[in-house]
Coordinates of C-alpha atoms and ligand atoms in Angstrom, one line a residue:
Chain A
X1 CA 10.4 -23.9 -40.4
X2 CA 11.0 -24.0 -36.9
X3 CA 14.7 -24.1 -35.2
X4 CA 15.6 -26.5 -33.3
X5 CA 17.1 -26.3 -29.7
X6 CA 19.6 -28.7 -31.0
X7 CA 21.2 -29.0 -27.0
X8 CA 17.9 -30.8 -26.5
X9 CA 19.8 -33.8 -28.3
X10 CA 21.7 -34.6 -25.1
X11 CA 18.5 -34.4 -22.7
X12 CA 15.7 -37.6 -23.2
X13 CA 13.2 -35.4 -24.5
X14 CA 10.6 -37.5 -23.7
X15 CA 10.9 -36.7 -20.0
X16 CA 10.2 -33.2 -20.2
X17 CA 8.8 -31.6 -18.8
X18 CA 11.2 -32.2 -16.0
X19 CA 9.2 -32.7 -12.5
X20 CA 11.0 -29.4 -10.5
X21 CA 8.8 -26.2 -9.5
X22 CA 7.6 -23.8 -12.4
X23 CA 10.7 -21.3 -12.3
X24 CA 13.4 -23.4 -10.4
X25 CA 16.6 -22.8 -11.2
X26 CA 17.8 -26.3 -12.1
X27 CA 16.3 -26.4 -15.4
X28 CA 18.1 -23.4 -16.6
X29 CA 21.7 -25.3 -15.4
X30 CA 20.3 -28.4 -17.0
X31 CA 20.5 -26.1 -19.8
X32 CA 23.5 -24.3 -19.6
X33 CA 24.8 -28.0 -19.3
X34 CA 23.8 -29.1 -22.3
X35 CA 25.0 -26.0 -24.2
X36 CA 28.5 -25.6 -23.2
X37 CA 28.5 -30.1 -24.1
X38 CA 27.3 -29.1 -27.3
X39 CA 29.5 -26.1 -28.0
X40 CA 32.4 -28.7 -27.3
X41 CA 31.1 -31.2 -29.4
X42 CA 30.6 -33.5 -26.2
X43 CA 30.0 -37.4 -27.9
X44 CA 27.3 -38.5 -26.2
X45 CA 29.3 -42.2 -25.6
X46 CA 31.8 -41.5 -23.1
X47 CA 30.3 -39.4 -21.1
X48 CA 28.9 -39.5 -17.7
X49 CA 26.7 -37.8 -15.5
X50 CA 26.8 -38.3 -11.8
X51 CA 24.3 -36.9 -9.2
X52 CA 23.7 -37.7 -5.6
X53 CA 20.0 -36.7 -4.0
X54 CA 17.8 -33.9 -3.6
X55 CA 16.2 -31.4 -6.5
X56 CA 19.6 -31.6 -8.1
X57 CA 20.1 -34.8 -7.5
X58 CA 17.3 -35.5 -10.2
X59 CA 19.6 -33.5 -13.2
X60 CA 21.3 -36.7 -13.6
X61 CA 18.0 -38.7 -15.1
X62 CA 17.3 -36.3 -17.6
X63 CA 20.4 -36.6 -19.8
X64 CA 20.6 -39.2 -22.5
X65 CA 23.9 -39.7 -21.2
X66 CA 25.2 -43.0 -19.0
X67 CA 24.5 -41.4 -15.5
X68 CA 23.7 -42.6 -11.9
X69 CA 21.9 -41.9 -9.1
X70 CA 24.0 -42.2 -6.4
X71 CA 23.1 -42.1 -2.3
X72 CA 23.0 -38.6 -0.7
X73 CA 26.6 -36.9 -1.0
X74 CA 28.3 -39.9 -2.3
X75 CA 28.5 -38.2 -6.0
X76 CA 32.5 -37.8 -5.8
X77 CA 33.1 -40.9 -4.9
X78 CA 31.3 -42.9 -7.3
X79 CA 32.4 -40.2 -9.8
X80 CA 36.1 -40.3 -9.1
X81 CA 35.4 -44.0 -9.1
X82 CA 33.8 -44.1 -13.0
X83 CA 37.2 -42.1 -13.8
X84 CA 39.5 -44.4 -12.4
X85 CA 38.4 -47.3 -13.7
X86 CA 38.2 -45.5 -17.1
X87 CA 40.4 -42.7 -18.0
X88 CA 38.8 -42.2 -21.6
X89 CA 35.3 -41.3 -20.3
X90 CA 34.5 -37.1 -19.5
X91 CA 33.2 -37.6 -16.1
X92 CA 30.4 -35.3 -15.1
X93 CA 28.5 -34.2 -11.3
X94 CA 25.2 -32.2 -11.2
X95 CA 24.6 -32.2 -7.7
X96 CA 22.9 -29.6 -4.8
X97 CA 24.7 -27.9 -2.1
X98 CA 23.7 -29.7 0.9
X99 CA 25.1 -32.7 -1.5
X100 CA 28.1 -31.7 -2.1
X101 CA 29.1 -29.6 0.9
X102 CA 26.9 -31.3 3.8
X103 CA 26.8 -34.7 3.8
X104 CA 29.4 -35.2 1.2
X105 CA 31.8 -32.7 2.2
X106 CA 34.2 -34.5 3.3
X107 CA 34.9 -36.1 -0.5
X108 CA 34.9 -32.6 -1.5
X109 CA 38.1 -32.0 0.3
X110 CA 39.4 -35.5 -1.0
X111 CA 38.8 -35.5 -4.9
X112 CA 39.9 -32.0 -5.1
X113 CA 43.4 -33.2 -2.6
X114 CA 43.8 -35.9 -5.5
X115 CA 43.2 -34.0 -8.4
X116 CA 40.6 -36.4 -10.1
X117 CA 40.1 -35.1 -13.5
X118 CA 36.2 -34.4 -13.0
X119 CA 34.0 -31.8 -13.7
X120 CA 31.5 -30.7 -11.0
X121 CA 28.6 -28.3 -11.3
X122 CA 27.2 -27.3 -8.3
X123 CA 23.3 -26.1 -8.2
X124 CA 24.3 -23.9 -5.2
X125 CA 20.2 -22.3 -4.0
X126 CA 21.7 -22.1 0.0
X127 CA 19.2 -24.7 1.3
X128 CA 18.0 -28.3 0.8
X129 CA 15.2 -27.8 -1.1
X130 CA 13.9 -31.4 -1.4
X131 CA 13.5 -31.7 2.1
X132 CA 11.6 -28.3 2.7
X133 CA 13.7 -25.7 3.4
X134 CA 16.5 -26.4 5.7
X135 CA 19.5 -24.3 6.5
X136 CA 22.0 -25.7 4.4
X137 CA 26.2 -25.4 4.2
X138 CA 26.0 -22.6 1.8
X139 CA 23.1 -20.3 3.4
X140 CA 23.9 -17.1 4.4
X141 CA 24.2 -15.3 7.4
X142 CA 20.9 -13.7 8.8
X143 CA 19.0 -15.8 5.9
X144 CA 15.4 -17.1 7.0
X145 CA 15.0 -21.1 6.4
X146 CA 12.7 -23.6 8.1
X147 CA 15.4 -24.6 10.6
X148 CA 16.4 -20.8 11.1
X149 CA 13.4 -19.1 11.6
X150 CA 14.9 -15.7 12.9
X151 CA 17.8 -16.1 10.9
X152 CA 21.2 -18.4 10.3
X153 CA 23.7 -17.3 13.0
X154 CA 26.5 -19.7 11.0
X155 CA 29.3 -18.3 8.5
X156 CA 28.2 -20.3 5.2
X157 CA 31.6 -22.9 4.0
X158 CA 34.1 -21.7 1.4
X159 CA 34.3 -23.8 -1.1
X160 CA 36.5 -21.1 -2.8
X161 CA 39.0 -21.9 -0.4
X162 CA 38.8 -25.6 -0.2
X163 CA 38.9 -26.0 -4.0
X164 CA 42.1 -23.5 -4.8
X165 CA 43.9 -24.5 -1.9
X166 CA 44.4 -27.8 -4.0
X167 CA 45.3 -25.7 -7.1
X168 CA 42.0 -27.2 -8.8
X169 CA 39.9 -24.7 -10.9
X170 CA 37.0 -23.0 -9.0
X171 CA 34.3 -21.0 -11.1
X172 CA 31.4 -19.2 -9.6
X173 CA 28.2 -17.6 -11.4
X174 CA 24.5 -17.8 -11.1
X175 CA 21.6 -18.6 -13.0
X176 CA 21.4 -14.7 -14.1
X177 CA 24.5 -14.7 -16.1
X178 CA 23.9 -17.2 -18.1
X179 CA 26.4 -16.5 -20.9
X180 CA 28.9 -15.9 -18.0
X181 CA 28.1 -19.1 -15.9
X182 CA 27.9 -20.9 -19.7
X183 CA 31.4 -20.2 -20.1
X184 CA 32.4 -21.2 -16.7
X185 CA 31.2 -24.7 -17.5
X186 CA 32.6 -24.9 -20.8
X187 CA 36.7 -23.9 -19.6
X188 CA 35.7 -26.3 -16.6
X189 CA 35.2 -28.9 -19.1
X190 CA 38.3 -28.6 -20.8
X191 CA 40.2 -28.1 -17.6
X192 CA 42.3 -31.1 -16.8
X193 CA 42.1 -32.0 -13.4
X194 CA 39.3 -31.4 -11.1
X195 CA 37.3 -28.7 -11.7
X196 CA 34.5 -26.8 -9.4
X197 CA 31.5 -24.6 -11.0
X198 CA 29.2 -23.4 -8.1
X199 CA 25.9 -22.1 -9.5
X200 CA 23.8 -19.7 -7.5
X201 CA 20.0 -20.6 -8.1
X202 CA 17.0 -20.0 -7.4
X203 CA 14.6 -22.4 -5.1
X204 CA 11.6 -20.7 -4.6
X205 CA 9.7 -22.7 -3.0
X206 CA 11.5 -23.5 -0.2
X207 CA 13.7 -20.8 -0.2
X208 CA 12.8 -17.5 -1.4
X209 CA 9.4 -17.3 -0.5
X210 CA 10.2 -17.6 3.4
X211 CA 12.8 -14.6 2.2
X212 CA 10.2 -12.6 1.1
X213 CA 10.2 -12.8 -2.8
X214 CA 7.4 -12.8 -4.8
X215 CA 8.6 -15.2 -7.6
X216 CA 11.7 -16.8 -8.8
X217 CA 11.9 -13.6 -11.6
X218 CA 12.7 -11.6 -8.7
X219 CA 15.5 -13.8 -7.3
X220 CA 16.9 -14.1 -11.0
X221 CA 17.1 -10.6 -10.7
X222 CA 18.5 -10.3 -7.5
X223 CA 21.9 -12.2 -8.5
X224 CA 22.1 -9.6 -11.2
X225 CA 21.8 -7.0 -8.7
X226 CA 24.3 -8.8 -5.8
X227 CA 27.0 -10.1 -7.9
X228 CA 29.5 -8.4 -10.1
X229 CA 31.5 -10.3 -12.4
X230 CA 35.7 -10.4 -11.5
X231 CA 37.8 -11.4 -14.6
X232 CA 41.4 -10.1 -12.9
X233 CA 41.5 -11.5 -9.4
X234 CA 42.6 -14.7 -8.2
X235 CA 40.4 -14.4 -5.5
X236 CA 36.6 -13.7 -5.7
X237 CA 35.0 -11.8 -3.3
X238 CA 31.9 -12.8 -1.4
X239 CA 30.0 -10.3 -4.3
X240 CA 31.7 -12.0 -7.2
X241 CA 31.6 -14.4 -10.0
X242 CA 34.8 -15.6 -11.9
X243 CA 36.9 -17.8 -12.6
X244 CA 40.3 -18.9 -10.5
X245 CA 42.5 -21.3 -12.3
Chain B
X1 CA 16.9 -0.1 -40.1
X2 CA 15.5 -3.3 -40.4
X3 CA 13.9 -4.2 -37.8
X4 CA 14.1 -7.8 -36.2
X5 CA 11.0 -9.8 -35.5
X6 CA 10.1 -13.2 -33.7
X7 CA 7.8 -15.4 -34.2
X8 CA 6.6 -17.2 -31.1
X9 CA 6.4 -21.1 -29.9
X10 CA 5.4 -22.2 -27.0
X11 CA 5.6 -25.6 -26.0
X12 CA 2.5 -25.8 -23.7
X13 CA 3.4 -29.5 -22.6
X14 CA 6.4 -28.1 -20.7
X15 CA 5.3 -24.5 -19.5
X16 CA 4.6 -24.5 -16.3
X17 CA 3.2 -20.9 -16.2
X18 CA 6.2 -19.6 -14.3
X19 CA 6.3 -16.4 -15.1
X20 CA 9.9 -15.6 -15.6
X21 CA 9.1 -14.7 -19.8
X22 CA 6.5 -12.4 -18.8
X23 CA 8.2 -10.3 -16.3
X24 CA 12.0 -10.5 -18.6
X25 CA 10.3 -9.5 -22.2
X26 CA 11.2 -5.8 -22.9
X27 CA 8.1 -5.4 -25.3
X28 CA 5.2 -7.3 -22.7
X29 CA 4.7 -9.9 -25.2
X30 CA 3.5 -12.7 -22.6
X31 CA 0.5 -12.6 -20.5
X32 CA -0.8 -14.8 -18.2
X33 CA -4.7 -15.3 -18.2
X34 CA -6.5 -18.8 -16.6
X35 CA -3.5 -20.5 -16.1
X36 CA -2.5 -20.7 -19.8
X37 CA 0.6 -18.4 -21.2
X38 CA 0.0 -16.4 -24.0
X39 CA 1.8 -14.0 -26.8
X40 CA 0.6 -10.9 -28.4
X41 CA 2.4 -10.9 -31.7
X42 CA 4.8 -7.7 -30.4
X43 CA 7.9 -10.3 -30.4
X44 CA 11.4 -8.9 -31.3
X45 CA 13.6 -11.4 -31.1
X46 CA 16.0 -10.3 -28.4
X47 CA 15.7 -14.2 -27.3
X48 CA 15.8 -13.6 -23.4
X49 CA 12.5 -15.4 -22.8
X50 CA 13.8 -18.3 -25.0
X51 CA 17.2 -18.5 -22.7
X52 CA 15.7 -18.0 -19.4
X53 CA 12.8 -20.1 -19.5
X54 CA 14.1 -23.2 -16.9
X55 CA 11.2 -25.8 -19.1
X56 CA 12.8 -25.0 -22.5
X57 CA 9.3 -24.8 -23.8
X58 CA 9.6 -21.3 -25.7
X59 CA 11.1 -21.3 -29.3
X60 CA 11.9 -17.7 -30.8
X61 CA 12.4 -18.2 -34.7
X62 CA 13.9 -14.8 -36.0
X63 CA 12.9 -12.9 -39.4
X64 CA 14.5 -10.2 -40.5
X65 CA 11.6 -7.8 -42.0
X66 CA 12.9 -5.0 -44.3
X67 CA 9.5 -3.7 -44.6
X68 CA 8.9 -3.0 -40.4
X69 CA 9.0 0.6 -40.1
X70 CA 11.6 1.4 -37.1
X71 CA 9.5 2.8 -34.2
Ligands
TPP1 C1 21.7 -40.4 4.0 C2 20.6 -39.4 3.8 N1 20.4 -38.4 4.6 C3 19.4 -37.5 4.5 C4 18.6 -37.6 3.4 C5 17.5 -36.6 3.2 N2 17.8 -35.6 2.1 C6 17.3 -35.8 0.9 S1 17.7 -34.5 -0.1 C7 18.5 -33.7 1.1 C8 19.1 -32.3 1.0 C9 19.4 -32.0 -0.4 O1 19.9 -30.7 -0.5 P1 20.7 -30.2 -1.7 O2 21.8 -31.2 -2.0 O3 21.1 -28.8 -1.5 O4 19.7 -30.3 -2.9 P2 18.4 -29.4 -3.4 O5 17.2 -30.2 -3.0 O6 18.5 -28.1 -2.7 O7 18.6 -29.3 -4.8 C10 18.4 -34.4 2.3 C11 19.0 -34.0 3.6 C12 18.8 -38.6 2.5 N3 18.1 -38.7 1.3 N4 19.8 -39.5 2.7
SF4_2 S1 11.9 -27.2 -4.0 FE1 13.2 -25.6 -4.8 S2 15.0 -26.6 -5.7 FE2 13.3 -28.1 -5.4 S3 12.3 -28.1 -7.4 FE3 11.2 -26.7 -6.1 S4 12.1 -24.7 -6.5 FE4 13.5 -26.3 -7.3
SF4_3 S1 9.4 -19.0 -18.7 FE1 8.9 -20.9 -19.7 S2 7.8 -22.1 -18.1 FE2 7.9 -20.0 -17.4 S3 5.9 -19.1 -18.1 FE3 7.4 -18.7 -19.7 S4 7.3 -20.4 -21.1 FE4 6.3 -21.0 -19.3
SF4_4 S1 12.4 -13.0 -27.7 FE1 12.5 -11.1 -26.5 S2 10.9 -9.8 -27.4 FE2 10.5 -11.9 -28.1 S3 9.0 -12.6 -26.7 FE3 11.0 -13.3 -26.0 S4 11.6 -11.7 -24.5 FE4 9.9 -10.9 -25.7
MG5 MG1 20.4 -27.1 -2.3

């Protein structure tokens, strides 16, 4: 007989295939979502998934889960909001980059002042993919976007920083190192108080194609090759994924 | 030694012919001809297409087969 992906329990099956670009990164933190849920026995009443807009954005209508939809950046609010008004509920964000750091920045430095006890996983791909390719909070220096065409001059925003300097947890992995970037969800999950998993991922259609990669196997393969995994530090390096609790 | 084996499922519904199993599978199981994704039977089970495919549309089922001759 054949196994079952029994994670698929906490996605509505019936709208897969999801509508992002064949090898996109969101559908593999979509994934890793629903593992580390499963793997804590997540009930599937009581908890919520919250998303503002763009590619990521979209995570939120896939789960079989109460979610919303909120308007661009406005994730944390509404999220801290759902918290407040309910303390029993596990309170959940899938949201982009340019989401979470752009436009709703500024809530970014509020629920992680007040401590909200809410989990956020960033899809962090350094560009707003929706929209086509823009230079985006997180893009780095000398990278090729639409809006940068001979390459962003701007130092990309710390989230590192902004999270820890509130004495919230921070986790950062990519798409690559999946076990890795499994467990940073799953400990952000049980972390109480607000906690931060940035993701890098791989958009390549608006992204890594003006970067000069072939496919999104060869950006996969890049995080392997750019990012080392620190499990001693309290403070990652640009290079590194860990975890800073 | 035992040697592990996998037998293949693709979920064509969701595949969107991305490439990413073809290019990760240490034993070039997949290939890619009209559009369509395809396996050749060499499958071992090491499971990376199954985790890294971002449409969830491959299913490895493992069987342990005392009688494969280790390479
Ligand atoms: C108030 C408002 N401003 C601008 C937009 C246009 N817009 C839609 S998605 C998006 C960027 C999304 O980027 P990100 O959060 O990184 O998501 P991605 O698509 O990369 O996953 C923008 C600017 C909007 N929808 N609403
Ligand atoms: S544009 Fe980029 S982020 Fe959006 S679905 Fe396509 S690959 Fe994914
Ligand atoms: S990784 Fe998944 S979507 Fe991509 S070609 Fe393989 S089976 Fe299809
Ligand atoms: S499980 Fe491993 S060996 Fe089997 S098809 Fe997938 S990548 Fe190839
Ligand atoms: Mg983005």
């Amino acid at each position: 007989m054949t196994k079952e992906l029994t994670y698929l329990n906490y996605l509505k099956q019936e709208r897969l295939p999801h509508q992002w670009c064949p090898g996109c990164g969101n559908g593999i933190i979509l994934k890793l979502s629903c593992l580390a849920m499963e793997k804590l026995n997540f009930p599937k009443k009581g908890t919520v998934m919250v998303s503002g807009i763009g590619c990521s954005g979209r995570s939120a209508g896939f789960f079989d889960l109460d979610s919303v939809h909120t308007a661009h950046g406005r994730a944390l609010p509404v999220a801290e909001g759902i918290k407040l008004a309910n303390e029993e509920l596990n309170v959940m964000i899938i949201s982009g980059d340019g989401d979470l750091f752009g436009i709703g920045g500024n809530h970014l430095l509020h629920a992680s002042r007040r401590n909200t006890d809410i989990t956020v996983i960033c899809i962090s791909n350094a560009i707003y993919g929706m929209t086509g390719g823009q230079c985006s909070p997180t893009t780095e220096i000398s990278s090729k976007t639409l809006t940068t065409p001979r390459g962003n001059a701007d130092t990309p925003v710390n989230v590192q920083a902004i999270v820890t300097a509130h004495n919230c947890f921070y986790a950062r992995s990519t798409t690559f190192h999946f076990n890795h970037a499994m467990k940073c969800i799953f400990e952000a999950l049980q972390h109480k108080g607000f906690s931060f998993v940035e993701i890098k991922s791989q958009c390549i259609t608006n992204d890594g194609r003006r970067r000069g990669f072939k496919n999104s196997y060869e950006m996969l393969m890049s995080y392997k090759d750019n990012y080392k995994i620190n499990n001693s530090s309290n403070k990652l390096e640009h290079n590194e994924i860990g975890i800073i609790k | 030694m035992a040697k592990k084996q996998g037998i293949v499922h693709i979920n064509h519904k969701r595949c969107k012919v991305c490439g990413i199993c073809v290019k990760i599978c240490p034993v070039q199981n997949y290939t890619i001809s009209q559009n369509k994704l395809t396996e050749l039977g060499k499958c071992i089970a090491c499971l990376q297409c199954e985790r890294y495919c971002p449409d969830m549309a491959l299913i490895i089922d493992t069987k342990d087969d005392k009688k494969t001759p280790t390479r």
